[in-house]
Short mmCIF file of C-alpha atoms in Angstrom, two decimals:
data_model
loop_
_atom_site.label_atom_id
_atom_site.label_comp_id
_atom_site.label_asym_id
_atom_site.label_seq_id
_atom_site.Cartn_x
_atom_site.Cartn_y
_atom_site.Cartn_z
CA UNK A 3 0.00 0.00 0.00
CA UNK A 4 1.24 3.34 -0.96
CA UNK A 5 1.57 6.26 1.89
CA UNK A 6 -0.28 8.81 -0.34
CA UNK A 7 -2.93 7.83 -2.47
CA UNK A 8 -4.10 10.14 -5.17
CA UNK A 9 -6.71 9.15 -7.75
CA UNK A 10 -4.73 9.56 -11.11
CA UNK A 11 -8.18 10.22 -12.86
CA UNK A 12 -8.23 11.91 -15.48
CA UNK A 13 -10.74 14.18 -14.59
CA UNK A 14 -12.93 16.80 -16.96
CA UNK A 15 -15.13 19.18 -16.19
CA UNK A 16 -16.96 22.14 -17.73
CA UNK A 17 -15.36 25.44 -16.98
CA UNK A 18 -17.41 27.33 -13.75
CA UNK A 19 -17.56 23.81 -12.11
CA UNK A 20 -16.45 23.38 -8.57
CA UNK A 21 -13.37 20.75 -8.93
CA UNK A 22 -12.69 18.26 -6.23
CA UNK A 23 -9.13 16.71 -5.48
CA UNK A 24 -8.44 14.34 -2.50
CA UNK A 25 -5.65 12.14 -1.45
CA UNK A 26 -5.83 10.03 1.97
CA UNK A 27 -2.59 9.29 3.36
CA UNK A 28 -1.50 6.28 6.04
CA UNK A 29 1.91 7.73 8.10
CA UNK A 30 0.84 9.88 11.13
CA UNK A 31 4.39 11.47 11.23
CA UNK A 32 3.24 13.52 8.20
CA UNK A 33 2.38 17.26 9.58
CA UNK A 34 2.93 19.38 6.23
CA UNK A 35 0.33 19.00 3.31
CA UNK A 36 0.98 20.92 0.42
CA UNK A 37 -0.35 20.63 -3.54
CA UNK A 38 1.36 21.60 -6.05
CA UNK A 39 -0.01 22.15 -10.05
CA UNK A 40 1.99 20.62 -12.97
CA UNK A 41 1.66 22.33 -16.47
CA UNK A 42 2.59 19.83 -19.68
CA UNK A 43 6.31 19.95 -20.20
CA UNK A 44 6.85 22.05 -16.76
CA UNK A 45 8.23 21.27 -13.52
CA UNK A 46 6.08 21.32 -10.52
CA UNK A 47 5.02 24.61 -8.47
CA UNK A 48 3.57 25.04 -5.21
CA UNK A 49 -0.05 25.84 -5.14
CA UNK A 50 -1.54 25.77 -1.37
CA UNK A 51 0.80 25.05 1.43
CA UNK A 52 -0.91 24.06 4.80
CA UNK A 53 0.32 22.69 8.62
CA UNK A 54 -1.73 20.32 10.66
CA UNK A 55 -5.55 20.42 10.43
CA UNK A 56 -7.84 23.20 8.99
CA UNK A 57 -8.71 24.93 5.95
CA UNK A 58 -6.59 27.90 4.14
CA UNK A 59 -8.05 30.19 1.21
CA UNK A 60 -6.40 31.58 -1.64
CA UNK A 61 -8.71 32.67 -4.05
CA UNK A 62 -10.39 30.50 -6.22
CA UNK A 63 -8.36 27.73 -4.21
CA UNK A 64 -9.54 26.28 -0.80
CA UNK A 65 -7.25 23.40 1.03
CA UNK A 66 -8.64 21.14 3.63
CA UNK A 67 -6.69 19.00 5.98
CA UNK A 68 -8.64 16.48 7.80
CA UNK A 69 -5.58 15.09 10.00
CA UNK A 70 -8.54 12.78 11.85
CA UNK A 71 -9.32 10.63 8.61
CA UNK A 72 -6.10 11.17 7.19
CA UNK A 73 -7.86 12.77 3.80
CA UNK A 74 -7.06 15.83 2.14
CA UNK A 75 -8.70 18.25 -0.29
CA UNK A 76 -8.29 20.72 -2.90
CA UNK A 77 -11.18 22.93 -4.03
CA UNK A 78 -11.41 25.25 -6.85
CA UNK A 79 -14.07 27.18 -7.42
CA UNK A 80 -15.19 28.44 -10.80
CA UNK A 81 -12.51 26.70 -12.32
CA UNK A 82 -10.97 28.17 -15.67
CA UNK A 83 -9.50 26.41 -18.81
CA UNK A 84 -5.95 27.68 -17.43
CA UNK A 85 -6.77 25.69 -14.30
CA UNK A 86 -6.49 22.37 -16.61
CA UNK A 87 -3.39 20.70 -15.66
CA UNK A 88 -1.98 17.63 -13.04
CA UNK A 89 -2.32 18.50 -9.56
CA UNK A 90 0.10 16.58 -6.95
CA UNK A 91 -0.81 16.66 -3.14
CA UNK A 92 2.34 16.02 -1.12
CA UNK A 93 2.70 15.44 2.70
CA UNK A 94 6.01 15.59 4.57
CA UNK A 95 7.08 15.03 8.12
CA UNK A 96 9.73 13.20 9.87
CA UNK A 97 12.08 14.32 7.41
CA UNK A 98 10.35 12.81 4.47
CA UNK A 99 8.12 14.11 1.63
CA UNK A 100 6.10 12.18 0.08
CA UNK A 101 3.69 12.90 -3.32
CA UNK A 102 0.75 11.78 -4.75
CA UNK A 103 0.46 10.39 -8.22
CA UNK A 104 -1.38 13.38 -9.26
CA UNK A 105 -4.70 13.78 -10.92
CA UNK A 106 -5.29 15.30 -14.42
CA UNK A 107 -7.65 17.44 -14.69
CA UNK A 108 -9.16 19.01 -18.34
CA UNK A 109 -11.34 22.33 -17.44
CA UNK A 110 -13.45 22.04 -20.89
CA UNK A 111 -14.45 25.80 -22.16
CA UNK B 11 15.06 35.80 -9.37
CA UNK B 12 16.15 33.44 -11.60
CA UNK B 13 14.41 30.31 -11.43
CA UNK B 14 15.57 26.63 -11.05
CA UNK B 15 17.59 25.29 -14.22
CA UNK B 16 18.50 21.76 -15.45
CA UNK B 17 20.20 21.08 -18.61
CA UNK B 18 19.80 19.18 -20.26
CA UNK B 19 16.23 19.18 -21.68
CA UNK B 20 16.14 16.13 -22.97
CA UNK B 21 18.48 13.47 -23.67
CA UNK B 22 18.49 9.64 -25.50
CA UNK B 23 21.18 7.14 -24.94
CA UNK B 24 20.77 3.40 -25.19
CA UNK B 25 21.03 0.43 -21.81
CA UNK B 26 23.93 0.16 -20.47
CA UNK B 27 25.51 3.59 -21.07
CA UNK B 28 26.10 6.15 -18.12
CA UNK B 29 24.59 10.14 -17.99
CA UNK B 30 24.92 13.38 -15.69
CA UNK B 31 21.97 15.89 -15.41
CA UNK B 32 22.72 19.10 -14.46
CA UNK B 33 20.94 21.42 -12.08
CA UNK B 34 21.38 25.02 -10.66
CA UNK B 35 19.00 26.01 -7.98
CA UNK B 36 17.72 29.61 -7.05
CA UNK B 37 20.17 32.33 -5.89
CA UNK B 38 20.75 31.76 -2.01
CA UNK B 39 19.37 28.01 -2.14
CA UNK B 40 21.26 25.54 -0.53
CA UNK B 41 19.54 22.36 -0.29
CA UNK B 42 19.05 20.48 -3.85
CA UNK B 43 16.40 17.45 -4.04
CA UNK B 44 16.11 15.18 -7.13
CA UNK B 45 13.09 13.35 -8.20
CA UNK B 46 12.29 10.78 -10.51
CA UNK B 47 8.66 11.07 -12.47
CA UNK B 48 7.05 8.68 -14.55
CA UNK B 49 3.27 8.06 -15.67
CA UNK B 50 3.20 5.16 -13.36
CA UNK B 51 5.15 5.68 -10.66
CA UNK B 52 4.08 9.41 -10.15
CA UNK B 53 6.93 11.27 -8.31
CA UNK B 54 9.37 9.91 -6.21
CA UNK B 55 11.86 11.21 -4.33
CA UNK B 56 15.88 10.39 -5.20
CA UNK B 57 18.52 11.94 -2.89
CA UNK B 58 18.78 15.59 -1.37
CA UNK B 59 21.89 17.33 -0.90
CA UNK B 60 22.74 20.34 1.76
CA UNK B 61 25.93 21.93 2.18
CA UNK B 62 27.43 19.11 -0.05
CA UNK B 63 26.68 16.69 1.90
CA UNK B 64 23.83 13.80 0.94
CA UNK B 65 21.31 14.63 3.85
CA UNK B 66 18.57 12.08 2.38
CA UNK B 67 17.92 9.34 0.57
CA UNK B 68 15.30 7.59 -1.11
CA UNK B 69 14.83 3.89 -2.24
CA UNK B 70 16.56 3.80 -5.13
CA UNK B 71 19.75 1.66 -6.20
CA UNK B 72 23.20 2.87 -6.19
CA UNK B 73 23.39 3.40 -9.91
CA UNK B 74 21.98 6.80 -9.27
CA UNK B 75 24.22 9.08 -7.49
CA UNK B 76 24.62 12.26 -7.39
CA UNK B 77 26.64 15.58 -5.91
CA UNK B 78 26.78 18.73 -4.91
CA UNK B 79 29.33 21.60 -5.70
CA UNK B 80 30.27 24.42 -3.44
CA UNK B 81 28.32 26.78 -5.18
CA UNK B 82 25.01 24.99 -4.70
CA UNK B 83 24.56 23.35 -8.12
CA UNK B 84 24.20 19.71 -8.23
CA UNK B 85 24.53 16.34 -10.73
CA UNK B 86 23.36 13.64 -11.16
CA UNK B 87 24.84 10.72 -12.95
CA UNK B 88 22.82 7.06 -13.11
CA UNK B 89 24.84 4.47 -14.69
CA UNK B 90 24.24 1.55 -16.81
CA UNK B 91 20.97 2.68 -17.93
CA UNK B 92 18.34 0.08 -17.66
CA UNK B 93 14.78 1.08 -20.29
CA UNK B 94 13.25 1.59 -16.96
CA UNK B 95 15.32 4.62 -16.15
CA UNK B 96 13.65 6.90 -18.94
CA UNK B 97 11.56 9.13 -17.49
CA UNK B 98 11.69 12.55 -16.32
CA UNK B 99 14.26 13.91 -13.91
CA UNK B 100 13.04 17.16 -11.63
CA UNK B 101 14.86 19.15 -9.70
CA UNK B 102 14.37 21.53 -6.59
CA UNK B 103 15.63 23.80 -4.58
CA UNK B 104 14.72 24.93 -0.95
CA UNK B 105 16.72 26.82 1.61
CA UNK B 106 17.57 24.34 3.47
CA UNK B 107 17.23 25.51 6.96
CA UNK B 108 13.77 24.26 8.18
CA UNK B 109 14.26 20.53 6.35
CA UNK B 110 12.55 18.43 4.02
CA UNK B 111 9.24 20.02 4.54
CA UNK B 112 10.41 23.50 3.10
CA UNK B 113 8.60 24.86 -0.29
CA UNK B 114 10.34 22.97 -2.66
CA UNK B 115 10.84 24.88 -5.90
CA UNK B 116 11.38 22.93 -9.14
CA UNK B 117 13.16 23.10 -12.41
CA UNK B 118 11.35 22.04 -15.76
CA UNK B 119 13.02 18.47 -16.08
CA UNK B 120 15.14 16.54 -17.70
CA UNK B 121 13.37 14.41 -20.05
CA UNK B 122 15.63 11.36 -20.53
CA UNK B 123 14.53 8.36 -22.76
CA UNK B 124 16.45 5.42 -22.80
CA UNK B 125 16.74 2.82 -25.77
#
């Protein structure tokens, strides 16, 4: 069993749509939850960054940590065609990170 | 700032040959992390270097290796190349100070296809 699951989809939705991304996670240790958006032929950059439990805003983007069930989210609301790209969650703590296989998602115009 | 760069951008060699992958991380950076990403595998993590030093490690076998020069930038070399290797080679940079958790800021890969 992986320590980070991420549904590798991919996912499409109309543009406007609420999107949806979740990965559930098994190591306790991990304390750091961040997600990061890929573009095609680009490396990785860092999207929402959060500690511990909770939820953080920023903009369109809403991150939810539910350290309890081990399950967290990325929301974005009225999503755009630029939005359509992979998203990785990633978790660290104890001196390891750790990513998701990331989902694709397609925001169709 | 300048970003994180790799060269080079993409590469072919055949099994059983040897390459180096370059990377320079962001002005001030100190701590260089390489990652291995494939379609089925997703990301995984490779080695991180600090100070020159190899401060982690991931579970991968000793044909990849890598280093770090006193100016920050770092190589990689993985020899014998097995068809398994090709994939796409990230790396990132981070400060350093606070550990493996820190904002890790990537480079746009090394696409390396073996034959």
């Amino acid at each position: 069993q992986k320590e980070v699951e991420q549904d590798p989809g991919p996912l499409s939705v109309p543009e406007g749509a609420i999107v949806s991304l979740n990965c559930t996670y098994s190591n306790s240790a991990f304390q750091y939850f961040m997600w990061y958006r890929q573009y095609s032929r680009k490396g990785p950059e860092l999207l929402m960054y959060t500690y511990s439990s909770g939820n953080k805003e920023d903009g369109r983007f809403t991150a939810q940590v539910d350290k309890s069930s081990k399950y967290i989210s990325l929301f974005i609301r009225d999503s755009q065609p630029s939005d359509s790209a992979t998203y990785l969650c990633a978790m660290s703590g104890a001196q390891k990170l750790v990513f998701g296989q990331g989902t694709r998602l397609t925001i169709n115009p | 700032k300048a970003g994180v760069t790799q060269t080079p951008r993409y590469l072919i060699k055949t099994r059983g040959q040897q390459v180096t992958l370059s990377c320079s991380p962001i002005s001030g950076h100190r701590s260089v992390s390489w990652y291995q990403q494939t379609p089925g595998q997703g990301l995984q993590f490779l080695f991180e270097y600090f100070s020159e030093t190899q401060r982690n490690k991931g579970n991968f076998p000793g044909r990849f290796s890598g280093r770090q020069f006193s100016n920050s930038r770092s190589e990689m070399n993985v020899s014998t190349l097995e068809l398994g290797d090709s994939a796409l080679y990230l790396c990132a940079s981070s400060t350093g100070t606070s550990g493996i958790q820190e904002t890790q800021y990537f480079g746009p890969g090394t696409r390396l296809l073996v034959l």
